[in-house]
mmCIF file of C-alpha atoms in Angstrom:
data_model
loop_
_atom_site.group_PDB
_atom_site.id
_atom_site.type_symbol
_atom_site.label_atom_id
_atom_site.label_comp_id
_atom_site.label_asym_id
_atom_site.label_seq_id
_atom_site.Cartn_x
_atom_site.Cartn_y
_atom_site.Cartn_z
ATOM 1 C CA UNK A 23 -35.512 -1.510 40.874
ATOM 2 C CA UNK A 24 -32.570 0.322 42.446
ATOM 3 C CA UNK A 25 -30.341 -2.742 42.069
ATOM 4 C CA UNK A 26 -31.231 -3.007 38.371
ATOM 5 C CA UNK A 27 -30.401 0.686 37.891
ATOM 6 C CA UNK A 28 -27.005 0.184 39.545
ATOM 7 C CA UNK A 29 -26.292 -2.751 37.238
ATOM 8 C CA UNK A 30 -27.163 -0.714 34.167
ATOM 9 C CA UNK A 31 -24.972 2.159 35.327
ATOM 10 C CA UNK A 32 -22.110 -0.216 36.099
ATOM 11 C CA UNK A 33 -22.392 -1.868 32.684
ATOM 12 C CA UNK A 34 -22.449 1.547 31.026
ATOM 13 C CA UNK A 35 -19.340 2.654 32.883
ATOM 14 C CA UNK A 36 -17.487 -0.551 32.038
ATOM 15 C CA UNK A 37 -18.460 -0.216 28.367
ATOM 16 C CA UNK A 38 -17.400 3.444 28.281
ATOM 17 C CA UNK A 39 -14.067 2.643 29.934
ATOM 18 C CA UNK A 40 -13.520 -0.243 27.524
ATOM 19 C CA UNK A 41 -14.218 1.945 24.498
ATOM 20 C CA UNK A 42 -11.927 4.657 25.847
ATOM 21 C CA UNK A 43 -9.052 2.238 26.442
ATOM 22 C CA UNK A 44 -9.621 0.598 23.061
ATOM 23 C CA UNK A 45 -9.542 4.010 21.384
ATOM 24 C CA UNK A 46 -6.315 4.962 23.143
ATOM 25 C CA UNK A 47 -4.623 1.695 22.156
ATOM 26 C CA UNK A 48 -5.832 2.000 18.563
ATOM 27 C CA UNK A 49 -4.608 5.574 18.273
ATOM 28 C CA UNK A 50 -1.249 4.626 19.776
ATOM 29 C CA UNK A 51 -0.879 1.814 17.238
ATOM 30 C CA UNK A 52 -1.787 4.116 14.353
ATOM 31 C CA UNK A 53 0.829 6.641 15.500
ATOM 32 C CA UNK A 54 3.543 4.038 16.037
ATOM 33 C CA UNK A 55 6.733 3.928 13.974
ATOM 34 C CA UNK A 56 5.990 1.834 10.865
ATOM 35 C CA UNK A 57 7.678 -1.559 10.854
ATOM 36 C CA UNK A 58 10.301 -2.107 8.172
ATOM 37 C CA UNK A 59 9.573 -5.518 6.685
ATOM 38 C CA UNK A 60 12.102 -7.160 4.403
ATOM 39 C CA UNK A 61 12.058 -9.812 1.701
ATOM 40 C CA UNK A 62 14.440 -11.277 -0.858
ATOM 41 C CA UNK A 63 12.949 -12.427 -4.134
ATOM 42 C CA UNK A 64 14.995 -14.630 -6.467
ATOM 43 C CA UNK A 65 13.769 -14.218 -10.018
ATOM 44 C CA UNK A 66 14.591 -16.752 -12.711
ATOM 45 C CA UNK A 67 13.927 -14.103 -15.365
ATOM 46 C CA UNK A 68 16.721 -11.819 -14.156
ATOM 47 C CA UNK A 69 19.929 -12.392 -16.159
ATOM 48 C CA UNK A 70 22.721 -14.102 -14.231
ATOM 49 C CA UNK A 71 25.132 -11.495 -12.932
ATOM 50 C CA UNK A 72 22.481 -8.787 -12.529
ATOM 51 C CA UNK A 73 23.220 -6.633 -9.509
ATOM 52 C CA UNK A 74 20.611 -6.883 -6.730
ATOM 53 C CA UNK A 75 17.894 -4.225 -6.889
ATOM 54 C CA UNK A 76 16.559 -2.840 -3.596
ATOM 55 C CA UNK A 77 12.982 -1.590 -3.809
ATOM 56 C CA UNK A 78 11.199 0.273 -1.009
ATOM 57 C CA UNK A 79 7.398 -0.120 -1.066
ATOM 58 C CA UNK A 80 5.288 2.415 0.796
ATOM 59 C CA UNK A 81 1.547 3.019 0.604
ATOM 60 C CA UNK A 82 -1.531 4.592 2.179
ATOM 61 C CA UNK A 83 0.020 7.759 3.575
ATOM 62 C CA UNK A 84 -3.442 9.328 3.947
ATOM 63 C CA UNK A 85 -2.575 12.932 4.749
ATOM 64 C CA UNK A 86 -5.578 14.677 6.243
ATOM 65 C CA UNK A 87 -5.945 11.958 8.851
ATOM 66 C CA UNK A 88 -5.168 12.791 12.464
ATOM 67 C CA UNK A 89 -2.185 10.417 12.580
ATOM 68 C CA UNK A 90 -0.347 11.720 9.493
ATOM 69 C CA UNK A 91 1.199 15.135 10.012
ATOM 70 C CA UNK A 92 4.148 16.498 7.945
ATOM 71 C CA UNK A 93 6.567 15.806 10.804
ATOM 72 C CA UNK A 94 5.610 12.136 10.965
ATOM 73 C CA UNK A 95 5.839 11.801 7.194
ATOM 74 C CA UNK A 96 9.318 13.347 7.233
ATOM 75 C CA UNK A 97 10.348 10.817 9.863
ATOM 76 C CA UNK A 98 9.078 7.946 7.715
ATOM 77 C CA UNK A 99 10.910 9.347 4.688
ATOM 78 C CA UNK A 100 14.126 9.429 6.720
ATOM 79 C CA UNK A 101 13.669 5.775 7.742
ATOM 80 C CA UNK A 102 13.197 4.749 4.107
ATOM 81 C CA UNK A 103 16.297 6.686 3.074
ATOM 82 C CA UNK A 104 18.356 4.955 5.753
ATOM 83 C CA UNK A 105 17.611 1.636 4.019
ATOM 84 C CA UNK A 106 19.320 2.936 0.838
ATOM 85 C CA UNK A 107 16.798 1.704 -1.736
ATOM 86 C CA UNK A 108 17.591 1.867 -5.442
ATOM 87 C CA UNK A 109 13.934 2.508 -6.266
ATOM 88 C CA UNK A 110 10.981 3.721 -4.181
ATOM 89 C CA UNK A 111 7.432 2.708 -5.109
ATOM 90 C CA UNK A 112 4.495 4.640 -3.608
ATOM 91 C CA UNK A 113 1.355 2.546 -4.012
ATOM 92 C CA UNK A 114 -1.390 5.122 -3.718
ATOM 93 C CA UNK A 115 -3.858 6.714 -1.291
ATOM 94 C CA UNK A 116 -1.835 9.818 -0.554
ATOM 95 C CA UNK A 117 -4.822 11.609 1.007
ATOM 96 C CA UNK A 118 -7.927 10.713 2.980
ATOM 97 C CA UNK A 119 -11.450 11.523 1.838
ATOM 98 C CA UNK A 120 -14.233 10.305 -0.422
ATOM 99 C CA UNK A 121 -15.103 13.524 -2.292
ATOM 100 C CA UNK A 122 -13.508 16.799 -3.318
ATOM 101 C CA UNK A 123 -15.460 18.789 -0.735
ATOM 102 C CA UNK A 124 -13.380 19.346 2.368
ATOM 103 C CA UNK A 125 -10.235 17.768 0.926
ATOM 104 C CA UNK A 126 -8.862 20.636 -1.197
ATOM 105 C CA UNK A 127 -5.337 21.565 -0.161
ATOM 106 C CA UNK A 128 -4.451 18.238 1.443
ATOM 107 C CA UNK A 129 -2.090 17.378 -1.414
ATOM 108 C CA UNK A 130 0.184 20.202 -0.266
ATOM 109 C CA UNK A 131 1.063 18.123 2.809
ATOM 110 C CA UNK A 132 2.893 15.661 0.547
ATOM 111 C CA UNK A 133 5.906 18.001 0.321
ATOM 112 C CA UNK A 134 8.064 15.807 2.642
ATOM 113 C CA UNK A 135 8.137 13.162 -0.098
ATOM 114 C CA UNK A 136 10.637 15.397 -1.883
ATOM 115 C CA UNK A 137 13.145 14.133 0.660
ATOM 116 C CA UNK A 138 13.065 10.560 -0.674
ATOM 117 C CA UNK A 139 16.416 9.471 -2.093
ATOM 118 C CA UNK A 140 16.650 6.639 -4.624
ATOM 119 C CA UNK A 141 19.229 6.673 -7.451
ATOM 120 C CA UNK A 142 16.899 4.925 -9.930
ATOM 121 C CA UNK A 143 13.844 7.003 -9.107
ATOM 122 C CA UNK A 144 10.692 7.381 -7.048
ATOM 123 C CA UNK A 145 7.459 6.263 -8.723
ATOM 124 C CA UNK A 146 3.799 6.358 -7.735
ATOM 125 C CA UNK A 147 0.350 5.142 -8.675
ATOM 126 C CA UNK A 148 -2.859 6.743 -7.436
ATOM 127 C CA UNK A 149 -5.303 5.040 -5.077
ATOM 128 C CA UNK A 150 -9.065 5.150 -4.698
ATOM 129 C CA UNK A 151 -9.023 8.060 -2.217
ATOM 130 C CA UNK A 152 -6.809 10.036 -4.593
ATOM 131 C CA UNK A 153 -9.256 9.546 -7.461
ATOM 132 C CA UNK A 154 -12.233 10.372 -5.228
ATOM 133 C CA UNK A 155 -10.780 13.655 -3.970
ATOM 134 C CA UNK A 156 -8.398 15.809 -6.051
ATOM 135 C CA UNK A 157 -6.265 13.669 -8.390
ATOM 136 C CA UNK A 158 -4.957 16.647 -10.387
ATOM 137 C CA UNK A 159 -3.626 18.359 -7.266
ATOM 138 C CA UNK A 160 -2.101 15.109 -6.046
ATOM 139 C CA UNK A 161 -0.358 14.527 -9.375
ATOM 140 C CA UNK A 162 0.967 18.089 -9.266
ATOM 141 C CA UNK A 163 2.250 17.765 -5.689
ATOM 142 C CA UNK A 164 3.966 14.494 -6.500
ATOM 143 C CA UNK A 165 5.652 16.006 -9.561
ATOM 144 C CA UNK A 166 6.912 18.907 -7.455
ATOM 145 C CA UNK A 167 8.301 16.351 -5.000
ATOM 146 C CA UNK A 168 10.234 14.641 -7.788
ATOM 147 C CA UNK A 169 7.889 11.641 -7.932
ATOM 148 C CA UNK A 170 6.868 10.246 -11.319
ATOM 149 C CA UNK A 171 3.263 9.066 -11.484
ATOM 150 C CA UNK A 172 2.698 5.983 -13.658
ATOM 151 C CA UNK A 173 -0.890 5.602 -14.835
ATOM 152 C CA UNK A 174 -1.137 2.320 -16.708
ATOM 153 C CA UNK A 175 2.373 2.973 -17.912
ATOM 154 C CA UNK A 176 5.897 1.605 -17.528
ATOM 155 C CA UNK A 177 9.512 2.726 -17.300
ATOM 156 C CA UNK A 178 12.686 0.698 -17.591
ATOM 157 C CA UNK A 179 15.497 0.773 -15.054
ATOM 158 C CA UNK A 180 18.378 -1.542 -15.945
ATOM 159 C CA UNK A 181 17.246 -5.147 -16.209
ATOM 160 C CA UNK A 182 13.786 -4.453 -14.756
ATOM 161 C CA UNK A 183 10.775 -2.548 -16.011
ATOM 162 C CA UNK A 184 8.564 -0.849 -13.447
ATOM 163 C CA UNK A 185 4.899 -1.212 -14.427
ATOM 164 C CA UNK A 186 2.489 1.144 -12.670
ATOM 165 C CA UNK A 187 -1.130 -0.035 -12.989
ATOM 166 C CA UNK A 188 -3.824 2.411 -11.920
ATOM 167 C CA UNK A 189 -6.301 1.614 -9.150
ATOM 168 C CA UNK A 190 -8.714 -1.308 -9.533
ATOM 169 C CA UNK A 191 -11.108 -0.310 -6.729
ATOM 170 C CA UNK A 192 -11.957 3.050 -8.341
ATOM 171 C CA UNK A 193 -12.028 1.403 -11.797
ATOM 172 C CA UNK A 194 -9.043 3.195 -13.301
ATOM 173 C CA UNK A 195 -6.880 0.149 -14.025
ATOM 174 C CA UNK A 196 -5.970 -0.889 -17.559
ATOM 175 C CA UNK A 197 -3.889 -4.057 -17.445
ATOM 176 C CA UNK A 198 -3.762 -4.495 -21.213
ATOM 177 C CA UNK A 199 -2.359 -1.025 -21.797
ATOM 178 C CA UNK A 200 0.144 -1.448 -18.964
ATOM 179 C CA UNK A 201 1.313 -4.758 -20.414
ATOM 180 C CA UNK A 202 1.742 -3.238 -23.881
ATOM 181 C CA UNK A 203 3.819 -0.394 -22.493
ATOM 182 C CA UNK A 204 5.992 -2.851 -20.589
ATOM 183 C CA UNK A 205 6.452 -5.081 -23.642
ATOM 184 C CA UNK A 206 7.689 -2.107 -25.668
ATOM 185 C CA UNK A 207 10.462 -1.538 -23.139
ATOM 186 C CA UNK A 208 11.536 -5.150 -22.580
ATOM 187 C CA UNK A 209 13.210 -6.114 -19.322
ATOM 188 C CA UNK A 210 11.716 -8.063 -16.420
ATOM 189 C CA UNK A 211 8.343 -6.510 -15.510
ATOM 190 C CA UNK A 212 7.823 -5.579 -11.859
ATOM 191 C CA UNK A 213 4.221 -4.452 -11.375
ATOM 192 C CA UNK A 214 2.816 -2.247 -8.655
ATOM 193 C CA UNK A 215 -0.674 -0.902 -8.046
ATOM 194 C CA UNK A 216 -2.937 0.211 -5.222
ATOM 195 C CA UNK A 217 -5.568 -2.523 -4.843
ATOM 196 C CA UNK A 218 -4.297 -6.134 -4.996
ATOM 197 C CA UNK A 219 -7.452 -7.695 -6.440
ATOM 198 C CA UNK A 220 -6.238 -7.499 -10.026
ATOM 199 C CA UNK A 221 -3.409 -9.989 -9.319
ATOM 200 C CA UNK A 222 -5.140 -13.019 -10.923
ATOM 201 C CA UNK A 223 -5.670 -11.080 -14.158
ATOM 202 C CA UNK A 224 -2.025 -10.122 -14.725
ATOM 203 C CA UNK A 225 -0.222 -11.643 -17.704
ATOM 204 C CA UNK A 226 1.988 -14.643 -16.962
ATOM 205 C CA UNK A 227 5.250 -12.740 -17.312
ATOM 206 C CA UNK A 228 4.318 -10.387 -14.451
ATOM 207 C CA UNK A 229 5.401 -12.663 -11.648
ATOM 208 C CA UNK A 230 5.862 -9.927 -9.044
ATOM 209 C CA UNK A 231 3.198 -7.499 -7.798
ATOM 210 C CA UNK A 232 3.524 -4.856 -5.064
ATOM 211 C CA UNK A 233 0.348 -3.308 -3.590
ATOM 212 C CA UNK A 234 -1.265 -1.517 -0.658
ATOM 213 C CA UNK A 235 -4.912 -0.526 -0.004
ATOM 214 C CA UNK A 236 -5.857 -3.116 2.615
ATOM 215 C CA UNK A 237 -4.135 -1.584 5.676
ATOM 216 C CA UNK A 238 -3.689 -5.258 6.612
ATOM 217 C CA UNK A 239 -7.274 -5.096 7.828
ATOM 218 C CA UNK A 240 -6.617 -1.996 9.984
ATOM 219 C CA UNK A 241 -9.040 -3.063 12.735
ATOM 220 C CA UNK A 242 -8.689 -6.818 13.125
ATOM 221 C CA UNK A 243 -10.662 -8.494 15.900
ATOM 222 C CA UNK A 244 -9.627 -11.876 17.321
ATOM 223 C CA UNK A 245 -11.460 -14.774 15.632
ATOM 224 C CA UNK A 246 -13.704 -12.393 13.638
ATOM 225 C CA UNK A 247 -10.908 -10.817 11.571
ATOM 226 C CA UNK A 248 -11.145 -7.402 9.859
ATOM 227 C CA UNK A 249 -14.175 -5.431 11.025
ATOM 228 C CA UNK A 250 -14.551 -3.338 7.861
ATOM 229 C CA UNK A 251 -14.790 -5.352 4.644
ATOM 230 C CA UNK A 252 -16.989 -3.223 2.395
ATOM 231 C CA UNK A 253 -17.001 0.349 1.089
ATOM 232 C CA UNK A 254 -19.654 1.996 -1.063
ATOM 233 C CA UNK A 255 -21.500 -1.299 -1.170
ATOM 234 C CA UNK A 256 -18.539 -3.179 -2.640
ATOM 235 C CA UNK A 257 -16.006 -5.613 -1.229
ATOM 236 C CA UNK A 258 -12.875 -3.675 -0.277
ATOM 237 C CA UNK A 259 -10.514 -6.472 -1.264
ATOM 238 C CA UNK A 260 -10.204 -10.236 -1.555
ATOM 239 C CA UNK A 261 -9.257 -11.478 1.925
ATOM 240 C CA UNK A 262 -6.522 -13.717 0.551
ATOM 241 C CA UNK A 263 -4.631 -10.495 -0.267
ATOM 242 C CA UNK A 264 -5.152 -8.905 3.120
ATOM 243 C CA UNK A 265 -1.535 -8.618 4.194
ATOM 244 C CA UNK A 266 2.075 -9.553 3.631
ATOM 245 C CA UNK A 267 3.608 -11.968 1.151
ATOM 246 C CA UNK A 268 1.048 -13.956 -0.836
ATOM 247 C CA UNK A 269 2.536 -16.812 -2.880
ATOM 248 C CA UNK A 270 0.458 -18.244 -5.727
ATOM 249 C CA UNK A 271 1.433 -20.391 -8.720
ATOM 250 C CA UNK A 272 3.604 -18.222 -10.944
ATOM 251 C CA UNK A 273 3.304 -15.060 -8.868
ATOM 252 C CA UNK A 274 4.239 -13.405 -5.563
ATOM 253 C CA UNK A 275 2.170 -10.462 -4.335
ATOM 254 C CA UNK A 276 3.432 -8.301 -1.501
ATOM 255 C CA UNK A 277 0.774 -6.245 0.275
ATOM 256 C CA UNK A 278 2.011 -3.515 2.577
ATOM 257 C CA UNK A 279 -0.157 -2.442 5.495
ATOM 258 C CA UNK A 280 0.596 1.199 4.752
ATOM 259 C CA UNK A 281 2.129 3.879 6.933
ATOM 260 C CA UNK A 282 -1.022 5.899 7.630
ATOM 261 C CA UNK A 283 -4.566 5.093 8.623
ATOM 262 C CA UNK A 284 -7.987 5.110 7.035
ATOM 263 C CA UNK A 285 -10.952 7.295 7.888
ATOM 264 C CA UNK A 286 -10.604 6.253 11.531
ATOM 265 C CA UNK A 287 -7.196 7.027 13.082
ATOM 266 C CA UNK A 288 -7.102 3.589 14.737
ATOM 267 C CA UNK A 289 -5.274 0.302 14.159
ATOM 268 C CA UNK A 290 -5.684 -3.065 15.913
ATOM 269 C CA UNK A 291 -3.612 -6.151 15.117
ATOM 270 C CA UNK A 292 -2.467 -4.385 11.947
ATOM 271 C CA UNK A 293 0.563 -2.227 12.660
ATOM 272 C CA UNK A 294 1.648 0.310 10.012
ATOM 273 C CA UNK A 295 4.530 -0.924 7.865
ATOM 274 C CA UNK A 296 6.554 -0.511 4.698
ATOM 275 C CA UNK A 297 8.686 -3.025 2.819
ATOM 276 C CA UNK A 298 12.237 -3.268 1.554
ATOM 277 C CA UNK A 299 12.445 -5.962 -1.132
ATOM 278 C CA UNK A 300 15.683 -7.116 -2.733
ATOM 279 C CA UNK A 301 15.406 -8.608 -6.212
ATOM 280 C CA UNK A 302 18.242 -10.974 -7.117
ATOM 281 C CA UNK A 303 18.825 -13.320 -10.076
ATOM 282 C CA UNK A 304 18.630 -17.083 -9.742
ATOM 283 C CA UNK A 305 20.175 -19.625 -12.076
ATOM 284 C CA UNK A 306 17.778 -21.873 -13.948
ATOM 285 C CA UNK A 307 18.140 -25.122 -15.823
ATOM 286 C CA UNK A 308 15.737 -23.792 -18.423
ATOM 287 C CA UNK A 309 12.667 -25.578 -17.086
ATOM 288 C CA UNK A 310 10.469 -22.527 -16.463
ATOM 289 C CA UNK A 311 12.042 -19.099 -16.487
ATOM 290 C CA UNK A 312 8.901 -17.509 -15.081
ATOM 291 C CA UNK A 313 9.378 -19.229 -11.761
ATOM 292 C CA UNK A 314 10.027 -17.183 -8.642
ATOM 293 C CA UNK A 315 11.413 -18.127 -5.262
#
């Protein structure tokens, strides 16, 4: 009996120590400096001679979480500025929370975003957490920071048209309206949104999509993969869009892992990141101008 008790105590201690170490590692990963990932995309639709366009993609800041304080956000803003982007795209989930209660005032912590520097503008779409908490306050804070929120809308910058599609997961997206707004402006449409699952439904001329939402799985166990796959009884996202550069016929989707963390301030096998993407023209023989490299 005594031997069995010792075994149970030993197992309990080992399990407790394992959980403690796992928690420490996960918290360290969540607090780590976000990785700057880079990509060059050669677009047939861009006119020959068009100057390269550098776009910084950042998502899932999640202020209100333990790992995202104003000082850390200012540091991330400085890193983005050092890359000298022409345009900055913020792909939603600025706060953490699933209801208004207890989240009021969190949008004020977005003030460091005013430090972003991009000659052709800083644009944002809202994410599911933003819609669930206090979207009006978030819109207001972003405006005060000099960020333009695109809600199923578009704006033209030179040869490209930035198309901001609202969040699919919280059912605020309107692809048809976004496409109409883009068509009115002309240019090469570059779409961005929060959740990547709408990618297959985009019109054929939207060959580039930038998204966030997935946190690259956030807690990814060996063999098993992401531990959390559902929220509110629904699939969080299609696993083929979990992370990174996803190439499909006629379209490239880039999914950033985000710079913050979800409800839990932990990350495993899914380091925080943001992307710097350079769009450049590519000559075509006229075969299919919608092609992308």
